[in-house]
Short mmCIF file of C-alpha atoms and ligand atoms in Angstrom, two decimals:
data_model
loop_
_atom_site.label_atom_id
_atom_site.label_comp_id
_atom_site.label_asym_id
_atom_site.label_seq_id
_atom_site.Cartn_x
_atom_site.Cartn_y
_atom_site.Cartn_z
CA UNK A 1 -8.73 -5.48 -17.85
CA UNK A 2 -8.47 -2.50 -20.09
CA UNK A 3 -5.94 0.18 -19.23
CA UNK A 4 -6.48 2.04 -22.45
CA UNK A 5 -9.36 2.23 -24.84
CA UNK A 6 -8.82 2.07 -28.55
CA UNK A 7 -9.18 5.34 -30.41
CA UNK A 8 -9.73 6.04 -34.09
CA UNK A 9 -7.11 7.99 -36.03
CA UNK A 10 -8.93 10.96 -37.56
CA UNK A 11 -5.98 12.97 -38.80
CA UNK A 12 -2.24 12.60 -39.37
CA UNK A 13 -0.05 15.68 -39.18
CA UNK A 14 3.53 14.59 -39.75
CA UNK A 15 4.53 12.60 -36.67
CA UNK A 16 1.38 13.56 -34.76
CA UNK A 17 -1.78 11.50 -34.90
CA UNK A 18 -5.11 12.99 -33.84
CA UNK A 19 -7.23 10.32 -32.23
CA UNK A 20 -10.92 10.32 -31.47
CA UNK A 21 -12.36 8.73 -28.32
CA UNK A 22 -16.14 8.92 -28.25
CA UNK A 23 -16.01 12.46 -29.61
CA UNK A 24 -13.02 13.67 -27.58
CA UNK A 25 -9.86 14.20 -29.56
CA UNK A 26 -6.30 13.75 -28.29
CA UNK A 27 -2.84 13.86 -29.79
CA UNK A 28 -0.10 11.24 -29.73
CA UNK A 29 3.21 10.64 -31.46
CA UNK A 30 2.97 8.13 -34.24
CA UNK A 31 5.87 5.75 -34.78
CA UNK A 32 4.16 3.35 -37.19
CA UNK A 33 5.27 3.82 -40.80
CA UNK A 34 2.05 2.84 -42.53
CA UNK A 35 -0.59 4.23 -40.17
CA UNK A 36 -3.67 5.60 -41.93
CA UNK A 37 -6.67 7.71 -41.06
CA UNK A 38 -9.43 5.36 -39.92
CA UNK A 39 -7.06 2.91 -38.17
CA UNK A 40 -7.67 2.01 -34.53
CA UNK A 41 -4.84 2.39 -32.03
CA UNK A 42 -3.90 2.37 -28.37
CA UNK A 43 -2.07 5.43 -27.06
CA UNK A 44 -0.16 5.73 -23.82
CA UNK A 45 1.95 8.50 -22.38
CA UNK A 46 1.44 10.55 -25.54
CA UNK A 47 2.75 7.81 -27.88
CA UNK A 48 0.94 5.26 -29.99
CA UNK A 49 1.90 1.89 -28.56
CA UNK A 50 -0.25 -0.58 -30.44
CA UNK A 51 -2.51 -0.97 -33.44
CA UNK A 52 -5.66 -2.96 -33.22
CA UNK A 53 -7.95 -4.55 -35.82
CA UNK A 54 -11.05 -2.44 -36.37
CA UNK A 55 -13.48 -5.31 -35.62
CA UNK A 56 -11.84 -5.93 -32.29
CA UNK A 57 -11.65 -2.20 -31.52
CA UNK A 58 -15.32 -1.65 -32.30
CA UNK A 59 -16.39 -4.50 -30.07
CA UNK A 60 -14.26 -3.17 -27.16
CA UNK A 61 -15.64 0.32 -27.70
CA UNK A 62 -19.19 -0.99 -27.78
CA UNK A 63 -18.79 -2.64 -24.36
CA UNK A 64 -16.97 0.33 -22.90
CA UNK A 65 -19.13 3.15 -24.27
CA UNK A 66 -21.83 3.11 -21.61
CA UNK A 67 -19.30 2.81 -18.81
CA UNK A 68 -17.20 5.64 -20.28
CA UNK A 69 -20.03 8.17 -20.09
CA UNK A 70 -21.30 6.86 -16.76
CA UNK A 71 -17.89 7.31 -15.16
CA UNK A 72 -17.54 10.81 -16.60
CA UNK A 73 -20.84 11.76 -14.99
CA UNK A 74 -19.80 10.43 -11.57
CA UNK A 75 -16.49 12.27 -11.81
CA UNK A 76 -18.04 15.58 -12.78
CA UNK A 77 -20.51 15.26 -9.90
CA UNK A 78 -17.77 14.53 -7.34
CA UNK A 79 -15.42 17.23 -8.61
CA UNK A 80 -18.01 20.01 -8.93
CA UNK A 81 -17.56 22.95 -6.58
CA UNK A 82 -20.89 24.17 -5.36
CA UNK A 83 -21.83 27.65 -4.31
CA UNK A 84 -19.84 30.86 -4.08
CA UNK A 85 -16.44 31.15 -2.42
CA UNK A 86 -16.92 31.02 1.34
CA UNK A 87 -16.37 34.26 3.22
CA UNK A 88 -12.96 33.94 4.76
CA UNK A 89 -10.81 36.02 6.96
CA UNK A 90 -7.82 34.97 4.95
CA UNK A 91 -8.29 37.04 1.83
CA UNK A 92 -4.86 36.18 0.46
CA UNK A 93 -5.70 32.48 0.50
CA UNK A 94 -9.00 33.00 -1.32
CA UNK A 95 -7.38 35.34 -3.84
CA UNK A 96 -4.79 32.67 -4.72
CA UNK A 97 -7.52 30.04 -5.13
CA UNK A 98 -9.58 32.34 -7.35
CA UNK A 99 -6.57 33.09 -9.54
CA UNK A 100 -5.80 29.39 -9.94
CA UNK A 101 -9.40 28.70 -10.92
CA UNK A 102 -9.15 31.36 -13.62
CA UNK A 103 -6.00 29.75 -14.96
CA UNK A 104 -3.74 32.61 -13.86
CA UNK A 105 -0.19 31.99 -12.66
CA UNK A 106 0.42 32.24 -8.94
CA UNK A 107 3.17 34.35 -7.47
CA UNK A 108 5.68 32.67 -5.17
CA UNK A 109 4.05 34.41 -2.22
CA UNK A 110 0.65 32.99 -3.18
CA UNK A 111 2.10 29.53 -3.74
CA UNK A 112 3.70 29.62 -0.30
CA UNK A 113 0.46 30.84 1.24
CA UNK A 114 -1.28 27.72 -0.08
CA UNK A 115 1.51 25.38 1.02
CA UNK A 116 1.50 26.88 4.51
CA UNK A 117 -2.22 26.33 5.04
CA UNK A 118 -3.10 24.17 8.03
CA UNK A 119 -6.69 25.29 8.51
CA UNK A 120 -9.02 22.38 7.76
CA UNK A 121 -11.57 24.42 5.83
CA UNK A 122 -8.85 25.94 3.68
CA UNK A 123 -7.29 22.55 3.06
CA UNK A 124 -10.65 21.27 1.86
CA UNK A 125 -10.97 24.20 -0.53
CA UNK A 126 -7.44 23.70 -1.84
CA UNK A 127 -7.92 19.97 -2.50
CA UNK A 128 -11.33 20.51 -4.10
CA UNK A 129 -9.98 23.23 -6.37
CA UNK A 130 -7.15 20.96 -7.52
CA UNK A 131 -9.61 18.16 -8.23
CA UNK A 132 -11.90 20.50 -10.16
CA UNK A 133 -8.98 21.73 -12.29
CA UNK A 134 -7.93 18.16 -12.99
CA UNK A 135 -11.47 17.39 -14.13
CA UNK A 136 -11.75 20.54 -16.23
CA UNK A 137 -8.47 20.04 -18.09
CA UNK A 138 -7.98 16.29 -18.20
CA UNK A 139 -11.41 14.78 -17.67
CA UNK A 140 -11.59 11.46 -15.87
CA UNK A 141 -8.84 9.41 -17.46
CA UNK A 142 -6.31 8.02 -15.00
CA UNK A 143 -3.17 6.26 -16.15
CA UNK A 144 -2.46 3.03 -14.35
CA UNK A 145 1.10 1.82 -14.71
CA UNK A 146 2.55 -1.45 -13.64
CA UNK A 147 5.93 -1.33 -11.91
CA UNK A 148 8.43 -4.18 -11.88
CA UNK A 149 11.31 -3.79 -9.43
CA UNK A 150 13.94 -6.02 -10.95
CA UNK A 151 17.02 -5.60 -8.72
CA UNK A 152 17.68 -4.26 -5.22
CA UNK A 153 21.44 -4.00 -5.65
CA UNK A 154 22.58 -0.39 -5.51
CA UNK A 155 25.98 1.24 -5.63
CA UNK A 156 24.75 4.39 -3.87
CA UNK A 157 24.18 5.19 -0.23
CA UNK A 158 21.30 7.69 -0.27
CA UNK A 159 20.52 8.47 3.37
CA UNK A 160 16.79 7.83 3.05
CA UNK A 161 16.81 4.63 1.04
CA UNK A 162 16.51 1.11 2.45
CA UNK A 163 18.33 -0.52 -0.47
CA UNK A 164 21.42 1.70 -0.03
CA UNK A 165 24.62 -0.26 -0.40
CA UNK A 166 25.52 0.11 3.29
CA UNK A 167 22.43 -1.79 4.42
CA UNK A 168 24.15 -5.10 5.01
CA UNK A 169 21.05 -6.66 6.57
CA UNK A 170 19.21 -6.69 3.28
CA UNK A 171 19.07 -9.87 1.23
CA UNK A 172 19.85 -8.85 -2.34
CA UNK A 173 18.27 -10.14 -5.56
CA UNK A 174 18.45 -9.50 -9.25
CA UNK A 175 16.13 -10.80 -11.92
CA UNK A 176 17.61 -12.21 -15.10
CA UNK A 177 16.84 -10.44 -18.38
CA UNK A 178 14.66 -13.39 -19.44
CA UNK A 179 12.75 -13.28 -16.15
CA UNK A 180 12.06 -9.55 -16.56
CA UNK A 181 10.86 -10.01 -20.13
CA UNK A 182 8.53 -12.81 -19.06
CA UNK A 183 6.97 -10.69 -16.31
CA UNK A 184 6.43 -7.78 -18.73
CA UNK A 185 5.00 -10.15 -21.33
CA UNK A 186 2.53 -11.54 -18.77
CA UNK A 187 1.59 -8.06 -17.53
CA UNK A 188 0.96 -6.73 -21.04
CA UNK A 189 -0.34 -9.70 -22.98
CA UNK A 190 -2.28 -11.41 -20.19
CA UNK A 191 -3.19 -8.72 -17.66
CA UNK A 192 -3.68 -5.93 -20.21
CA UNK A 193 -1.20 -3.32 -18.94
CA UNK A 194 -0.19 -0.72 -21.53
CA UNK A 195 2.51 1.10 -19.55
CA UNK A 196 5.23 -0.53 -17.49
CA UNK A 197 7.93 0.98 -15.29
CA UNK A 198 11.11 -1.08 -14.93
CA UNK A 199 12.91 0.00 -11.79
CA UNK A 200 16.05 -1.07 -9.94
CA UNK A 201 18.76 0.24 -7.67
CA UNK A 202 21.80 1.55 -9.52
CA UNK A 203 23.00 -1.87 -10.51
CA UNK A 204 25.58 -1.88 -13.27
CA UNK A 205 25.41 -5.64 -13.70
CA UNK A 206 22.73 -4.49 -16.13
CA UNK A 207 25.06 -2.98 -18.69
CA UNK A 208 23.83 -0.75 -21.52
CA UNK A 209 24.04 -3.78 -23.83
CA UNK A 210 21.89 -5.92 -21.51
CA UNK A 211 19.30 -3.15 -21.08
CA UNK A 212 19.09 -2.60 -24.82
CA UNK A 213 18.67 -6.29 -25.54
CA UNK A 214 15.90 -6.39 -22.93
CA UNK A 215 14.08 -3.31 -24.28
CA UNK A 216 14.24 -4.54 -27.88
CA UNK A 217 12.90 -7.95 -26.95
CA UNK A 218 10.07 -6.43 -24.90
CA UNK A 219 9.10 -4.09 -27.72
CA UNK A 220 9.11 -7.02 -30.16
CA UNK A 221 6.77 -9.02 -27.93
CA UNK A 222 4.57 -6.33 -26.36
CA UNK A 223 2.69 -3.20 -27.42
CA UNK A 224 3.68 -1.25 -24.34
CA UNK A 225 4.85 2.17 -23.21
CA UNK A 226 8.10 1.39 -21.45
CA UNK A 227 9.44 3.60 -18.67
CA UNK A 228 12.94 3.02 -17.30
CA UNK A 229 13.93 3.89 -13.76
CA UNK A 230 17.52 2.74 -13.50
CA UNK A 231 19.26 5.81 -12.11
CA UNK A 232 22.30 7.68 -13.30
CA UNK A 233 23.64 6.31 -16.55
CA UNK A 234 25.50 8.11 -19.32
CA UNK A 235 23.54 10.25 -21.78
CA UNK A 236 24.77 7.86 -24.45
CA UNK A 237 23.12 4.98 -22.61
CA UNK A 238 19.82 6.90 -22.43
CA UNK A 239 20.13 7.72 -26.13
CA UNK A 240 20.59 4.06 -26.99
CA UNK A 241 17.74 2.96 -24.74
CA UNK A 242 15.45 5.43 -26.51
CA UNK A 243 16.53 4.05 -29.88
CA UNK A 244 15.78 0.56 -28.63
CA UNK A 245 12.21 1.57 -27.75
CA UNK A 246 12.09 2.97 -24.19
CA UNK A 247 9.95 6.13 -24.14
CA UNK A 248 9.74 7.20 -20.51
CA UNK A 249 12.08 7.74 -17.57
CA UNK A 250 11.23 7.91 -13.89
CA UNK A 251 14.04 9.74 -12.21
CA UNK A 252 13.50 12.02 -9.24
CA UNK A 253 15.75 14.91 -8.32
CA UNK A 254 14.74 14.08 -4.69
CA UNK A 255 15.07 17.69 -3.44
CA UNK A 256 15.65 21.03 -5.12
CA UNK A 257 17.61 22.22 -2.09
CA UNK A 258 21.20 21.75 -3.21
CA UNK A 259 22.61 21.84 0.29
CA UNK A 260 20.13 19.24 1.48
CA UNK A 261 20.87 17.12 -1.59
CA UNK A 262 24.55 17.24 -0.69
CA UNK A 263 23.82 16.07 2.85
CA UNK A 264 21.67 13.15 1.71
CA UNK A 265 23.97 11.83 -0.99
CA UNK A 266 27.66 11.19 -0.86
CA UNK A 267 28.12 9.62 -4.29
CA UNK A 268 25.63 11.68 -6.32
CA UNK A 269 25.79 15.31 -7.43
CA UNK A 270 22.77 17.58 -7.77
CA UNK A 271 24.04 19.36 -10.92
CA UNK A 272 24.63 16.09 -12.74
CA UNK A 273 21.14 14.89 -11.91
CA UNK A 274 19.55 18.03 -13.30
CA UNK A 275 21.73 17.89 -16.43
CA UNK A 276 20.66 14.29 -17.00
CA UNK A 277 16.99 15.15 -16.54
CA UNK A 278 17.30 17.96 -19.09
CA UNK A 279 19.09 15.65 -21.51
CA UNK A 280 16.38 12.99 -21.13
CA UNK A 281 13.72 15.56 -22.06
CA UNK A 282 15.71 16.60 -25.12
CA UNK A 283 16.06 12.98 -26.22
CA UNK A 284 12.26 12.80 -26.42
CA UNK A 285 11.50 10.81 -23.28
CA UNK A 286 8.39 11.35 -21.22
CA UNK A 287 10.05 12.58 -18.05
CA UNK A 288 8.63 11.65 -14.65
CA UNK A 289 10.35 13.43 -11.80
CA UNK A 290 9.79 15.04 -8.45
CA UNK A 291 10.93 14.88 -4.86
CA UNK A 292 10.60 13.41 -1.40
CA UNK A 293 8.23 15.20 0.95
CA UNK A 294 9.09 15.21 4.65
CA UNK A 295 12.88 15.24 4.53
CA UNK A 296 14.43 16.46 7.79
CA UNK A 297 14.73 20.24 7.79
CA UNK A 298 12.62 20.65 4.64
CA UNK A 299 10.57 23.86 4.59
CA UNK A 300 7.50 24.94 2.62
CA UNK A 301 9.84 27.08 0.57
CA UNK A 302 11.81 23.96 -0.36
CA UNK A 303 8.57 22.24 -1.38
CA UNK A 304 7.58 25.22 -3.51
CA UNK A 305 10.99 25.12 -5.18
CA UNK A 306 10.54 21.38 -5.80
CA UNK A 307 7.27 22.12 -7.59
CA UNK A 308 8.80 24.98 -9.58
CA UNK A 309 11.83 22.89 -10.54
CA UNK A 310 9.55 20.10 -11.78
CA UNK A 311 7.74 22.65 -13.91
CA UNK A 312 10.90 24.21 -15.25
CA UNK A 313 12.18 20.76 -16.22
CA UNK A 314 8.97 20.45 -18.28
CA UNK A 315 8.22 17.16 -16.57
CA UNK A 316 5.33 15.25 -18.12
CA UNK A 317 4.65 13.29 -14.96
CA UNK A 318 5.07 14.69 -11.46
CA UNK A 319 6.10 12.33 -8.71
CA UNK A 320 5.99 13.62 -5.13
CA UNK A 321 5.81 11.15 -2.31
CA UNK A 322 6.36 11.08 1.44
CA UNK A 323 9.60 9.98 3.02
CA UNK A 324 8.88 6.80 4.96
CA UNK A 325 11.77 6.43 7.41
CA UNK A 326 13.54 3.10 7.00
CA UNK A 327 15.04 1.55 10.18
CA UNK A 328 18.31 0.60 8.49
CA UNK A 329 19.14 4.08 7.21
CA UNK A 330 20.63 7.23 8.75
CA UNK A 331 17.12 8.79 8.59
CA UNK A 332 15.59 6.01 10.70
CA UNK A 333 14.49 8.37 13.47
CA UNK A 334 12.97 11.02 11.18
CA UNK A 335 9.44 12.08 11.96
CA UNK A 336 6.74 10.72 9.67
CA UNK A 337 5.31 13.52 7.55
CA UNK A 338 1.65 14.51 7.91
CA UNK A 339 -0.43 13.30 4.97
CA UNK A 340 -1.85 16.79 4.43
CA UNK A 341 1.63 18.06 3.61
CA UNK A 342 1.87 15.55 0.77
CA UNK A 343 -1.67 16.28 -0.42
CA UNK A 344 -0.90 20.00 -0.40
CA UNK A 345 2.10 19.40 -2.67
CA UNK A 346 -0.08 17.39 -5.08
CA UNK A 347 -2.83 20.00 -5.04
CA UNK A 348 -0.52 22.98 -5.50
CA UNK A 349 1.22 21.09 -8.33
CA UNK A 350 -2.15 20.82 -10.06
CA UNK A 351 -2.76 24.54 -9.56
CA UNK A 352 0.64 25.29 -11.07
CA UNK A 353 0.27 22.90 -14.03
CA UNK A 354 -3.27 22.06 -15.00
CA UNK A 355 -2.24 19.50 -17.64
CA UNK A 356 0.45 17.49 -15.83
CA UNK A 357 0.11 13.82 -15.05
CA UNK A 358 0.39 13.78 -11.27
CA UNK A 359 1.17 10.50 -9.61
CA UNK A 360 -0.17 9.00 -6.43
CA UNK A 361 3.02 7.30 -5.31
CA UNK A 362 3.09 3.92 -3.64
CA UNK A 363 4.68 5.65 -0.61
CA UNK A 364 1.51 7.71 -0.14
CA UNK A 365 -0.40 4.44 -0.06
CA UNK A 366 1.95 3.26 2.67
CA UNK A 367 1.53 6.48 4.67
CA UNK A 368 -2.24 5.97 4.71
CA UNK A 369 -3.14 2.41 3.71
CA UNK A 370 -6.88 2.96 3.89
CA UNK A 371 -7.20 6.28 2.13
CA UNK A 372 -3.87 7.36 0.61
CA UNK A 373 -4.78 6.63 -3.00
CA UNK A 374 -8.30 8.02 -2.78
CA UNK A 375 -7.16 11.22 -1.08
CA UNK A 376 -4.37 11.68 -3.63
CA UNK A 377 -6.80 11.26 -6.51
CA UNK A 378 -9.17 13.77 -4.91
CA UNK A 379 -6.35 16.32 -4.50
CA UNK A 380 -5.40 16.73 -8.14
CA UNK A 381 -3.60 13.46 -8.99
CA UNK A 382 -4.51 11.40 -12.06
CA UNK A 383 -2.04 8.58 -12.20
CA UNK A 384 -1.40 5.39 -10.20
CA UNK A 385 1.00 2.48 -10.02
CA UNK A 386 0.40 -1.19 -9.36
CA UNK A 387 3.31 -3.35 -8.21
CA UNK A 388 3.90 -6.30 -10.52
CA UNK A 389 7.17 -7.43 -8.96
CA UNK A 390 7.08 -11.22 -8.43
CA UNK A 391 5.94 -11.96 -4.84
CA UNK A 392 9.22 -13.64 -3.85
CA UNK A 393 11.15 -10.41 -4.51
CA UNK A 394 8.61 -7.82 -3.43
CA UNK A 395 9.53 -7.74 0.25
CA UNK A 396 13.20 -7.41 -0.61
CA UNK A 397 12.69 -4.24 -2.64
CA UNK A 398 12.39 -2.36 0.61
CA UNK A 399 13.32 1.20 -0.30
CA UNK A 400 11.02 1.94 2.64
CA UNK A 401 9.22 -0.37 5.06
CA UNK A 402 5.70 -1.76 4.55
CA UNK A 403 5.56 -0.94 0.87
CA UNK A 404 2.07 -1.22 -0.53
CA UNK A 405 1.38 -4.38 -2.47
CA UNK A 406 3.52 -6.49 -0.08
CA UNK A 407 1.78 -9.80 0.45
CA UNK A 408 -1.06 -8.92 -1.90
CA UNK A 409 -1.83 -10.92 -5.02
CA UNK A 410 -1.44 -8.83 -8.17
CA UNK A 411 -4.92 -9.71 -9.36
CA UNK A 412 -6.36 -8.65 -6.00
CA UNK A 413 -4.49 -5.36 -6.18
CA UNK A 414 -5.78 -4.74 -9.72
CA UNK A 415 -9.35 -5.48 -8.64
CA UNK A 416 -9.12 -3.08 -5.70
CA UNK A 417 -7.58 -0.37 -7.86
CA UNK A 418 -10.27 -0.62 -10.52
CA UNK A 419 -13.01 -0.60 -7.86
CA UNK A 420 -11.51 2.54 -6.32
CA UNK A 421 -11.26 4.28 -9.69
CA UNK A 422 -14.84 3.39 -10.61
CA UNK A 423 -16.12 4.63 -7.25
CA UNK A 424 -14.55 8.00 -8.06
CA UNK A 425 -15.76 8.03 -11.66
CA UNK A 426 -12.27 7.62 -13.08
CA UNK A 427 -11.56 5.53 -16.16
CA UNK A 428 -8.35 3.49 -15.84
CA UNK A 429 -7.12 4.67 -19.21
CA UNK A 430 -4.62 7.12 -20.57
CA UNK A 431 -5.96 8.92 -23.58
CA UNK A 432 -2.79 10.76 -24.55
CA UNK A 433 -2.22 14.50 -24.66
N1 5AD B 1 10.67 6.70 1.60
C1 5AD B 1 10.02 7.08 0.50
N2 5AD B 1 10.55 7.04 -0.75
C2 5AD B 1 11.82 6.61 -0.85
N3 5AD B 1 12.63 6.48 -1.91
C3 5AD B 1 13.80 6.01 -1.49
N4 5AD B 1 13.79 5.81 -0.16
C4 5AD B 1 12.56 6.19 0.26
C5 5AD B 1 11.94 6.25 1.54
N5 5AD B 1 12.56 5.86 2.65
C6 5AD B 1 12.25 6.90 -3.28
C7 5AD B 1 13.28 7.86 -3.87
C8 5AD B 1 13.64 7.21 -5.17
C9 5AD B 1 12.51 6.25 -5.42
C10 5AD B 1 12.84 5.10 -6.29
O1 5AD B 1 12.20 5.79 -4.13
O2 5AD B 1 12.67 9.11 -4.07
O3 5AD B 1 13.77 8.12 -6.23
#
C-alpha cells in the first residue's frame, strides 16, 4: 500500500524543496546532499524521507492519478457546507463559527462557548465547520503512521496509565533492538509505511547509546520518518537522537492544569515537561503533543487551555484522546468521557489552527469501536495510527483496556483503514507542508 505518493522537485531554496503533486505544490526539508530539480521524492512530516527513480515514480503516479482526483471530489462533496447559517437563538455560538470560517482568531470566551455546546444541532455545525476548514486548508491528505510499542516497562506511576510501575499484575516485555529494527524494516520495506512511531514506557534499559544505534540502523535500512515516544530523557539525548536521524517526537503534556498534573504524577514535574517540549521544537523535531480528555475534575476551561498550550508550543501534530479508565490504576472508577467532548476538542483545535495535523488517537477508536475514527476524521482530524506491535506483545501494552488493534491482524487493520479513508474521500498520504 502507498502511504505517500512520489512528488517531483520543482525548486530548491536552500534546505527547502518545493515539490509538485499533480499540480499542488508543498514544501519539505531536504536532507539529501545531491538532490536536483526534476528528481522524484517521498515526503513525510515535512521532511524528504526517500528518493525514488523517475521511472518507478511515474508508473506509481500513473496508477494513482485517477484515484487522487476521485478521492478529492468525494472529500469536497462530503465536507461542503450547504446553505446559509441556520437561524439560531444562540447568536454567540453562530458568531464564533462565522469568525472561524473567515479565518479570524477566536476570543477565549468564544472558544469556551464552542466547547460548552451540548445542543445536537450546534454540535453538528461545529464538527462540519471543522471538517470544512480541514478540507479548505489541507485538502484530503491524511497521514497514516504505524506505531510499534516496544516495551511496557515504566519507571513512572502516572495515575491514569495501565503500565505504571505499581501495576504488579501486568506481565512485562521488552523487545530487543534487533527485533525492533526488523519490525520497522518489515513495516517500511514490505508494508509500505513511510512514518513510524516507536513508543515505550519510560524504560531506561534502552540507554541513549542503544537508542542511537537503533535509529542509525533503521535510517540505514529504511526511508522512513521516525517519531520517538520514549518519555522524559535529557535534552542531550534528544539532541543525539536527532543527529542519528529521528525527526519527530510524540510526547504529551497530559494536562495544562498544573495542579491536576501534580495530582496525577508523583515522579514527573509539569515545568520540566514543558521545557523539554520547547527544547524538542528548537532541536528541529516535528512535535506531537496534547492531552487526555476526561480526567476527573477537568473543566471546559482546562480543555481550552490544553488547546491553547498546544498552539503556543507550536506543535505540528495535535494529539487529544479520551481517558479510558484502567482497572489497575487509581483512576479505575472514573467516569468514561462522552465522545462528543473529545470530538469538540478536535473540532475546536481545527478552528484554532487550520493547518495542524490533528490525530485520531487509538483511544478514540476504543471509546467508540464502530465509529470513533470516522467521527474524528469528520470533526477536523487528518491523521491516524495503525498498531504494528507484534501480536504477542500487543495485549501487554495495556496503557488502557481494550486497545484498538488487539487481536486484529495488521493486514486486516490496514485494509479496514484504507477502506474507511476511501469512503470519506481521503488519500492515505502525507504531502508535507
Ligand atoms: N487512557 C487513555 N490514554 C492513556 N494514556 C495513558 N493511560 C491512558 C488511559 N488510561 C496515554 C497518555 C500517554 C500516552 C502514551 O498514552 O496520554 O501520553
